[in-house]
Coordinates of C-alpha atoms and ligand atoms in Angstrom, one line a residue:
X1 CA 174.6 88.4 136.7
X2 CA 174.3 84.6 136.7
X3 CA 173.6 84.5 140.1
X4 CA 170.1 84.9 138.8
X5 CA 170.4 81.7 137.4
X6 CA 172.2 79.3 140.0
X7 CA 169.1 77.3 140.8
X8 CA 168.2 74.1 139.3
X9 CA 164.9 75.1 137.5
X10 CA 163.4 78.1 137.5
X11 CA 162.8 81.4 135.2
X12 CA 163.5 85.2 134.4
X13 CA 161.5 87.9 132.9
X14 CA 163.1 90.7 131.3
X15 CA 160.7 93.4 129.0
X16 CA 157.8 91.2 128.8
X17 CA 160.5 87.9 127.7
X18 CA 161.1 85.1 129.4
X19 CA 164.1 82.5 129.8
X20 CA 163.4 79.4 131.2
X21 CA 165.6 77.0 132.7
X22 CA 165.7 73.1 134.1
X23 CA 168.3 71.4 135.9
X24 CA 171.1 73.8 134.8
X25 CA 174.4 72.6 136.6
X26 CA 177.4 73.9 134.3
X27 CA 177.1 77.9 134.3
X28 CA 180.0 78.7 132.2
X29 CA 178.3 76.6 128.8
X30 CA 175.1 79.0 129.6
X31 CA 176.9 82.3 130.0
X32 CA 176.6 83.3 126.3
X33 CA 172.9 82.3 126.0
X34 CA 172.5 84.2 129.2
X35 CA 174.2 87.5 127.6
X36 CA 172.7 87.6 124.3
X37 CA 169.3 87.2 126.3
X38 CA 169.6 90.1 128.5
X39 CA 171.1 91.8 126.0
X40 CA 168.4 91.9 123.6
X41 CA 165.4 89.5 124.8
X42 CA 164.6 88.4 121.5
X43 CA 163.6 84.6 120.3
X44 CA 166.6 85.0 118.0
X45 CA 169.0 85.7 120.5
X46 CA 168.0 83.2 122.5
X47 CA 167.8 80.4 119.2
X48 CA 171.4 81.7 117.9
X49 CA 173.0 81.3 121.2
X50 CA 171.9 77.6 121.8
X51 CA 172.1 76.4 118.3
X52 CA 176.1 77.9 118.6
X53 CA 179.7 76.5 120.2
X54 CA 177.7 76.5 123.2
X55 CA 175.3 73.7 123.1
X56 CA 176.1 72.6 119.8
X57 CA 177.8 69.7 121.8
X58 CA 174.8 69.3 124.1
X59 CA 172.5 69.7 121.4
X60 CA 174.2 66.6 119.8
X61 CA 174.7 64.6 122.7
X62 CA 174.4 60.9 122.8
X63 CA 171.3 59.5 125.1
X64 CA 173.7 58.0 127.4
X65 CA 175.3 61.3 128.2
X66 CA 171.9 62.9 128.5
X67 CA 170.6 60.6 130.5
X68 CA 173.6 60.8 132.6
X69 CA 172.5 63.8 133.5
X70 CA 175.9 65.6 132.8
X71 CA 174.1 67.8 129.8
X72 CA 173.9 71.6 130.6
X73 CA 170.2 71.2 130.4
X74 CA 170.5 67.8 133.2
X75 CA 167.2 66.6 132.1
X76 CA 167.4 67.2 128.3
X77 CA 165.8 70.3 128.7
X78 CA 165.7 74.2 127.5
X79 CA 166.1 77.1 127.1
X80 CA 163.6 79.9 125.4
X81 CA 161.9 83.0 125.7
X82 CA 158.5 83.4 124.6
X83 CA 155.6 86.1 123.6
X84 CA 153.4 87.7 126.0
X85 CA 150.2 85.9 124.2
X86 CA 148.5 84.0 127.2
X87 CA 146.7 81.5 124.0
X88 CA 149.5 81.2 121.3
X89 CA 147.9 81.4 117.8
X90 CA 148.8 78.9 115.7
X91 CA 148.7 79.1 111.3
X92 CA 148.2 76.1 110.0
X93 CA 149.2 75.8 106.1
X94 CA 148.0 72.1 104.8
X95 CA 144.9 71.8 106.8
X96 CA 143.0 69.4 104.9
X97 CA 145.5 66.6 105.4
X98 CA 145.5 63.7 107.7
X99 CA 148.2 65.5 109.9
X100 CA 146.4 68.4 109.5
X101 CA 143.1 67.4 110.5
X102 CA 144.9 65.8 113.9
X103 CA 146.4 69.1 114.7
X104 CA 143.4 71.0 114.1
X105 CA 141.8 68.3 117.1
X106 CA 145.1 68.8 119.1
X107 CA 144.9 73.0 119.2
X108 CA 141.3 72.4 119.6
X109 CA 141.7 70.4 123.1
X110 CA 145.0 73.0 124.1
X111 CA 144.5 75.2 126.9
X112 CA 146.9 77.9 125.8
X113 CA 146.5 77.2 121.6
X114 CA 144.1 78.6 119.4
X115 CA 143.6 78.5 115.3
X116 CA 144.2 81.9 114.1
X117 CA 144.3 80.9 110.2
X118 CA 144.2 77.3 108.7
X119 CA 144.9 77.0 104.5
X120 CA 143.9 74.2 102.2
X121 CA 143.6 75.2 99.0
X122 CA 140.1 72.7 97.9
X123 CA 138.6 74.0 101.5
X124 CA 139.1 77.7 100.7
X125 CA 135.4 79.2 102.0
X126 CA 134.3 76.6 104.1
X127 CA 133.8 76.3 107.5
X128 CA 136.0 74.4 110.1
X129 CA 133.5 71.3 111.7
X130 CA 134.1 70.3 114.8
X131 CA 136.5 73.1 115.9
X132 CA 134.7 74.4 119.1
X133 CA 136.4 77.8 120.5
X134 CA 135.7 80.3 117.8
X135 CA 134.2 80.1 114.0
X136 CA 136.8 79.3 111.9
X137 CA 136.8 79.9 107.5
X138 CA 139.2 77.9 105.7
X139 CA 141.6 80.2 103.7
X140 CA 144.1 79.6 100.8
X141 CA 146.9 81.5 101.9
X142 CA 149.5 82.1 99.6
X143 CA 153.2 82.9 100.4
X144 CA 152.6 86.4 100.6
X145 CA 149.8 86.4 102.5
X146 CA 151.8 83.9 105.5
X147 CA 154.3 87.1 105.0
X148 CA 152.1 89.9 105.5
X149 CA 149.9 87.9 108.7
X150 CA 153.7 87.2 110.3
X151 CA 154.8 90.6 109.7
X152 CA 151.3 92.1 111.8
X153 CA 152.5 89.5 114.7
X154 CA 149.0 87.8 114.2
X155 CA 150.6 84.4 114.7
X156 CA 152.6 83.2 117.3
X157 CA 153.8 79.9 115.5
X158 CA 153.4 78.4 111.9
X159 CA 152.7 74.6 111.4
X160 CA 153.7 73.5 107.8
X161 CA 151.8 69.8 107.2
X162 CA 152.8 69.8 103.4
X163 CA 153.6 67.0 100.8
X164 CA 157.7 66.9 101.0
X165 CA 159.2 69.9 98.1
X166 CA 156.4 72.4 98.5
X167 CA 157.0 74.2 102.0
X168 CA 160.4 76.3 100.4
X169 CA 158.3 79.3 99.3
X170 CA 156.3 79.1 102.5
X171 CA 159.2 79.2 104.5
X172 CA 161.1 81.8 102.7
X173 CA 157.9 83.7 103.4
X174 CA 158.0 83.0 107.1
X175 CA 161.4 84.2 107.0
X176 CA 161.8 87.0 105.5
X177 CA 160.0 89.6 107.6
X178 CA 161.6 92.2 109.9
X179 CA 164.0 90.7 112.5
X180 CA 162.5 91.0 115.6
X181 CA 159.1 89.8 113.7
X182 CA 160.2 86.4 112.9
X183 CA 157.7 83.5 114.4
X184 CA 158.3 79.9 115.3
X185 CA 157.9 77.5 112.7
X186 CA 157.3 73.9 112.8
X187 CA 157.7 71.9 109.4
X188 CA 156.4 68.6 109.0
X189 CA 157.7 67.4 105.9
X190 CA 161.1 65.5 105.3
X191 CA 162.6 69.0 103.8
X192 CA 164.9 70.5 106.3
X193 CA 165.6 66.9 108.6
X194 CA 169.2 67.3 107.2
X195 CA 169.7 71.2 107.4
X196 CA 171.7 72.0 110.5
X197 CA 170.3 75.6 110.9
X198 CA 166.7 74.1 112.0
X199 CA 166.3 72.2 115.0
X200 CA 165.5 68.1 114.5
X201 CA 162.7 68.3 116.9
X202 CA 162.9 64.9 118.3
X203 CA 162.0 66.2 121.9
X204 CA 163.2 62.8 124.1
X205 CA 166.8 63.2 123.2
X206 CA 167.5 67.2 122.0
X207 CA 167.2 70.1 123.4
X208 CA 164.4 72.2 121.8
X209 CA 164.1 76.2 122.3
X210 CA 164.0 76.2 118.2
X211 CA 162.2 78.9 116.3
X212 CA 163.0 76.3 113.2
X213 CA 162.1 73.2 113.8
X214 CA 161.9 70.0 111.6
X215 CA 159.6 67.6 113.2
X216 CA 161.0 63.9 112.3
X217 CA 159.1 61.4 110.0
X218 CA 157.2 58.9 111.8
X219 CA 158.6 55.9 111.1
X220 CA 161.8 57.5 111.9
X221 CA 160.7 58.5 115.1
X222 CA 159.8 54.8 116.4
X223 CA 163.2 53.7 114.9
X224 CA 165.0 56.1 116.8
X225 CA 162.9 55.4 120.3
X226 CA 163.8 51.6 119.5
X227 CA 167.6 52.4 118.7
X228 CA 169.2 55.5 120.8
X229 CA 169.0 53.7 124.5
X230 CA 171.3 50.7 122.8
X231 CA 174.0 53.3 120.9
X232 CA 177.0 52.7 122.9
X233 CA 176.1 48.9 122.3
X234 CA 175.8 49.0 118.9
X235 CA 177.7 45.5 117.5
X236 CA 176.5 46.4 113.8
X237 CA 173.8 47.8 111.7
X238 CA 170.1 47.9 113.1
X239 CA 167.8 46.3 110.4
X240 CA 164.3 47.9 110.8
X241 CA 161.3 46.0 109.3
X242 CA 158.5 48.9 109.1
X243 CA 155.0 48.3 108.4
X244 CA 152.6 51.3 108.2
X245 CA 148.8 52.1 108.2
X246 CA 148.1 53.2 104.9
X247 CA 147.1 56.9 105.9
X248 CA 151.1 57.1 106.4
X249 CA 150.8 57.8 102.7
X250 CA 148.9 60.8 102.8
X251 CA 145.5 61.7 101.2
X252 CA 146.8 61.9 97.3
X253 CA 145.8 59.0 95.8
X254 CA 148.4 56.2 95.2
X255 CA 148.6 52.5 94.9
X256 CA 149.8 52.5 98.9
X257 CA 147.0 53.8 100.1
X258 CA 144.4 52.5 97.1
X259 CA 142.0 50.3 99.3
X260 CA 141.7 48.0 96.3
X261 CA 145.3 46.8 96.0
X262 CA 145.6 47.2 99.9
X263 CA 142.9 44.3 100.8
X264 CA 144.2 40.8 102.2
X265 CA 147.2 42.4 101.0
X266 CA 150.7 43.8 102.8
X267 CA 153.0 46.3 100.2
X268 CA 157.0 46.3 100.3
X269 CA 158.1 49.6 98.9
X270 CA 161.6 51.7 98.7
X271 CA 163.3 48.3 99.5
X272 CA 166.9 50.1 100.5
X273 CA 166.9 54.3 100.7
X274 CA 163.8 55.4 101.9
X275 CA 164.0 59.0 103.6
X276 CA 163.7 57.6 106.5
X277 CA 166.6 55.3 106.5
X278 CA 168.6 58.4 105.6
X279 CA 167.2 60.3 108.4
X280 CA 167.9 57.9 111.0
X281 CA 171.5 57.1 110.0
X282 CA 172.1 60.7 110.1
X283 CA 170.2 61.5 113.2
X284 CA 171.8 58.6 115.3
X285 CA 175.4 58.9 113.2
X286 CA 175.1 54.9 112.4
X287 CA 173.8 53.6 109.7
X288 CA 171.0 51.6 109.8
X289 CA 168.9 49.5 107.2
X290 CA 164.8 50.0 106.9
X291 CA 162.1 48.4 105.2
X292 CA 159.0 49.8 104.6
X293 CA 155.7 47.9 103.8
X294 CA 152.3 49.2 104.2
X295 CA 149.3 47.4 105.1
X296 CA 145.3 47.9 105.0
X297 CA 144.6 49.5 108.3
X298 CA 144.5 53.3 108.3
X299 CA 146.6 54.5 111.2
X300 CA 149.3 52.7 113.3
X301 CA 153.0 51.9 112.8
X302 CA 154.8 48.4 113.8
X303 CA 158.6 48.6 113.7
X304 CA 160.8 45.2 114.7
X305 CA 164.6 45.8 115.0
X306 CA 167.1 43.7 115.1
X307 CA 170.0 45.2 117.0
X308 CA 173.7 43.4 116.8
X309 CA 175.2 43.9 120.3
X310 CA 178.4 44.4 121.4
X311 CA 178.8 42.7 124.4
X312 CA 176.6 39.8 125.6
X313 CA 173.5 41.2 126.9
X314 CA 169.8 39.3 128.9
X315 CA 166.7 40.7 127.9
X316 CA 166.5 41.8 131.4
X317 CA 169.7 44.1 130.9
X318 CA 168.0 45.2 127.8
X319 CA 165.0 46.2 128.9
X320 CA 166.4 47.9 132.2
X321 CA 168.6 50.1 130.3
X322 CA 165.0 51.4 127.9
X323 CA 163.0 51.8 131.5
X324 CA 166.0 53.8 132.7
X325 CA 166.0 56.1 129.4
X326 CA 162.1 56.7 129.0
X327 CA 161.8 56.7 132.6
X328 CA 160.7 61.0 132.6
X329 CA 159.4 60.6 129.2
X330 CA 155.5 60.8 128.9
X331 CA 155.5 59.8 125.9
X332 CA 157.1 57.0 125.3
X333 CA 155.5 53.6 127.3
X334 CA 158.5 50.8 127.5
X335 CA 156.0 47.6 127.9
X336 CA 157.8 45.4 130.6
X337 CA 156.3 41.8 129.7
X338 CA 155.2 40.8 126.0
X339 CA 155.6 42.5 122.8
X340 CA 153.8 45.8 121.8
X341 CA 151.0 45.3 118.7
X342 CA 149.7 48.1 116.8
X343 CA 146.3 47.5 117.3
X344 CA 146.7 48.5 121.3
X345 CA 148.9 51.6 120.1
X346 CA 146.1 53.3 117.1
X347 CA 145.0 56.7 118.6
X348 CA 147.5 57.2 121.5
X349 CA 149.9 60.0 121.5
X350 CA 152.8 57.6 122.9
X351 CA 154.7 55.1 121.4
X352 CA 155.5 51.7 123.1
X353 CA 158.9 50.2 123.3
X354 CA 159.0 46.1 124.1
X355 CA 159.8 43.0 122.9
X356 CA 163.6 42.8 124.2
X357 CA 164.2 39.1 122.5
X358 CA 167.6 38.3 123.1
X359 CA 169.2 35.5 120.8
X360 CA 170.3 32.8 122.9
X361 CA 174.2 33.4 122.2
X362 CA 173.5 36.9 123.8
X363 CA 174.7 39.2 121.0
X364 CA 171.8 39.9 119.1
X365 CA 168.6 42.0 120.5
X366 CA 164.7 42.2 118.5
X367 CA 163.1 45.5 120.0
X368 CA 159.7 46.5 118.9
X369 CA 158.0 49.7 118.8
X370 CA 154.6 51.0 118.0
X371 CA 153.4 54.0 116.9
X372 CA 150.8 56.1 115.5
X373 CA 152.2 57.4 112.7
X374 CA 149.6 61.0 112.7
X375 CA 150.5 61.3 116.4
X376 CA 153.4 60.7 118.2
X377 CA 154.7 60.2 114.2
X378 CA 153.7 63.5 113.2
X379 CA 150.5 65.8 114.7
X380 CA 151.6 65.2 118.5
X381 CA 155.4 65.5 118.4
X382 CA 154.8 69.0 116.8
X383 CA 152.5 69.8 119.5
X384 CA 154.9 68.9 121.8
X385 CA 158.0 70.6 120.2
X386 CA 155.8 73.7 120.1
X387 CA 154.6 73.5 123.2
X388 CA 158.8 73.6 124.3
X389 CA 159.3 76.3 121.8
X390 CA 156.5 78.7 123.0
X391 CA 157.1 78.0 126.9
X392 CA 154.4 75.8 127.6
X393 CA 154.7 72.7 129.5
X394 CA 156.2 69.9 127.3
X395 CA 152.9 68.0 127.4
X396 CA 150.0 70.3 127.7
X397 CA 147.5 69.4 125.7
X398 CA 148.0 66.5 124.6
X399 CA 145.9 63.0 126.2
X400 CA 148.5 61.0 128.3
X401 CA 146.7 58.0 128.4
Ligands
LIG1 N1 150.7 60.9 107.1 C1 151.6 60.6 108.0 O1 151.6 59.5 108.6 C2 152.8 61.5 108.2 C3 153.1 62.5 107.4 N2 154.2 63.3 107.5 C4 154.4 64.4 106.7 O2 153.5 65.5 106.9 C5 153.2 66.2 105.8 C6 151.6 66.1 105.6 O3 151.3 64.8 105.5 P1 149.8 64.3 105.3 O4 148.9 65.1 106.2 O5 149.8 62.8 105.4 O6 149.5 64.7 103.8 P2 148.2 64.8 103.0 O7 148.4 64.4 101.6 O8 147.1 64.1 103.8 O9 147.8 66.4 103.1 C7 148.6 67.3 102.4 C8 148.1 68.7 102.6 O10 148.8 69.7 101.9 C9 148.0 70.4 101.0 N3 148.7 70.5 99.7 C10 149.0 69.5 98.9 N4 149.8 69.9 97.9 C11 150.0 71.2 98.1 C12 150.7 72.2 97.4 N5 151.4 72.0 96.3 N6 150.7 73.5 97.9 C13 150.0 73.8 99.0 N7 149.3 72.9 99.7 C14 149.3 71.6 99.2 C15 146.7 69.6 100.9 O11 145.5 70.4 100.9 P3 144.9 71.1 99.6 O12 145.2 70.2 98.5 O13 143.5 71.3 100.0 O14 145.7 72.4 99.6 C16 146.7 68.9 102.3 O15 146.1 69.8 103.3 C17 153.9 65.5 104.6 O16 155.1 66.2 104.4 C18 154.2 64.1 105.2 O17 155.4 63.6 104.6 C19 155.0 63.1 108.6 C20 154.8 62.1 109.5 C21 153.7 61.1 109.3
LIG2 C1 152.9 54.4 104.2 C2 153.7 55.5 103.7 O1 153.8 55.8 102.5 N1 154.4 56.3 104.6 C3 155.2 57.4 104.3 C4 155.8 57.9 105.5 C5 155.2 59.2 105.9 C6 156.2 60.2 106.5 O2 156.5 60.3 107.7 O3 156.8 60.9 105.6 P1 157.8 62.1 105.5 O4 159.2 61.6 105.9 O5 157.7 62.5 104.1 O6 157.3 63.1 106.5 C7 156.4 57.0 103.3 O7 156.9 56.0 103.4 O8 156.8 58.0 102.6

């Protein structure tokens, strides 16, 4: 049977499901995925089999040993099986938000996406501007109702852009139909970042093929970009100084995101225990130290971390070692002279990595990262986790430059 597989990249269609593969080279940590597929050729099979003793060690895998290339998966990448839908439709339940609004502009450029149902609950009647490939109504969906439109197989994936504490119900909804009906579900909120049964869809360093899958928070997602290359050289705590655009705090009004108290003005907040400084300790298994301020443009993120090394390093070393690591990755840009600004970064769906100031003693590293905090922070890494999840290429869809 796994002679089928013993090529590098290719994929296999079985009843109308499809496993595909990349850069495979250790056959025995793929036989039970393998099984279970042929077996059943359903998304669950394929989901329990990776998130189990098989990959659970890839799946957690330092960078360094991915980009060793000794992973099952040698370039990071996947495993899934997807639905015969040639367009995937995608539910979208918190439309009217900031994320939301960037995924409706994402699915609206995608070549194989489409908006089957989008839910706010002020919108509820109105019509969807600036949404070119069909007329779309705004509905107000409650839990039931995302129940009964998974159950009729109506949507290929759910995207959940929420406040934080209100997707449970939603979920549970998603959930709870029929086995064998069950859709892929991307969650944008900070809810299930620490539940190990969803996949942490941080695409550049796991391996994706999730039908649960918690897309990171955006500062978190620069910190990690700026961090993971250095891991093994870790000589202490990371200390992250974050400043945000103020649409990082969402449309509910609040003194972060009051233009008011915003104007010649820049905000600390959450001084130690932000989410986010949680999410990264856990996610990188050091602990790190982040403070947040945000300031009064809309949309944009500027981390600078300080990194305590291990070993005497040159800025050269440094920034070989990030070129190396992003080298395949589209979306991340490692800037080779100068220091990445925020500014330059607004709008694009990468995120730069630069700086590399090394202290002159040689132990001590200042790495900065941009980032837009709806795209690559939120919006765009969902697109492209989804993208993995469904079978589509990593990056369709989304603007590369
Ligand atoms: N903004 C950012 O930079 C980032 C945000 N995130 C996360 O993404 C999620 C969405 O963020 P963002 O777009 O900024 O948020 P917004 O505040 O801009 O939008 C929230 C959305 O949820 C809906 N909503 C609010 N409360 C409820 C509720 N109780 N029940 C149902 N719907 C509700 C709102 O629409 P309506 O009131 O019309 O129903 C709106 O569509 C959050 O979890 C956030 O933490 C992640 C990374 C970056
Ligand atoms: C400026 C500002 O307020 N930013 C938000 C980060 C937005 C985000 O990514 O939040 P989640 O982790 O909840 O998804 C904050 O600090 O909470």
């Amino acid at each position: 049977m796994l002679k089928h597989f013993d090529k590098a990249e290719g994929s296999f269609t079985k009843n109308g499901k499809t496993l595909f593969w990349k850069g495979l080279n250790d056959m025995n940590k793929i036989e039970k995925v393998v099984s279970q597929f042929l077996d059943t050729q359903t998304n669950e099979a394929v989901n329990a089999a990776t998130s189990s003793g098989a990959f659970a060690s890839g799946q957690r895998r330092s960078f360094s040993t991915l980009n060793n290339k000794t992973s099952p998966f040698s370039n990071g990448r996947r495993m899934y099986s997807t639905s015969s839908r040639d367009v995937k439709r995608i539910g979208l339940i918190g439309a009217r938000g900031y994320t939301g609004q960037e995924l409706i502009r994402l699915v609206n450029n995608h070549p194989s996406m489409e908006i089957a149902y989008i839910s706010s609950r002020e919108l509820e009647g109105k019509p969807l501007d600036g949404y070119t490939k069909s007329p779309v109504t705004y509905v107000n969906f409650s839990p039931e109702q995302v129940k009964e439109k998974t159950q009729s197989g109506d949507v290929d994936a759910w995207i959940l852009a929420l406040p934080n504490g209100v997707c449970k119900p939603f979920v549970e909804a998603i959930d709870g139909v029929e086995e064998g009906k069950k859709q892929v579900l991307c969650d944008l909120s900070a809810d299930y970042r620490f539940t190990d049964s969803w996949t942490y869809g941080l695409p550049e360093f796991k391996i994706p093929g999730a039908t649960r899958i918690s897309n990171p928070g955006c500062y978190a997602t620069g910190s990690q970009l700026a961090i993971r290359p250095l891991l093994a050289q870790l000589g202490g705590n990371p200390s992250i100084f974050g400043i945000s655009g103020y649409s990082g705090a969402g449309t509910k009004p609040s003194p972060n995101n009051d233009p008011n108290n915003l104007k010649d003005n820049i905000i600390p907040y959450s001084l130690t225990n932000h989410i986010h400084e949680r999410e990264v300790s856990h996610q990188l298994g050091h602990e790190v130290h982040f403070m947040p301020h945000v300031a009064p443009f809309f949309q944009g993120i500027s981390l600078t971390v300080n990194i305590p090394l291990n070993k005497t390093m040159t800025s050269a070393d440094v920034r070989e070692l990030y070129e190396a690591a992003y080298e395949n990755e589209k979306l991340v840009h490692v800037v080779k002279g100068g220091i990445p600004v925020v500014k330059e970064n607004s709008g694009k769906h990468f995120a730069r990595v630069g700086g590399f100031g090394v202290h002159s003693n040689g132990k001590r590293v200042v790495i900065v990262a941009t980032i837009d905090n709806l795209l690559k922070g939120a919006a765009t890494q969902a697109v492209q986790n989804l993208n993995l999840s469904l079978g589509l290429g990593e990056y369709t869809g989304i603007p590369l430059d």
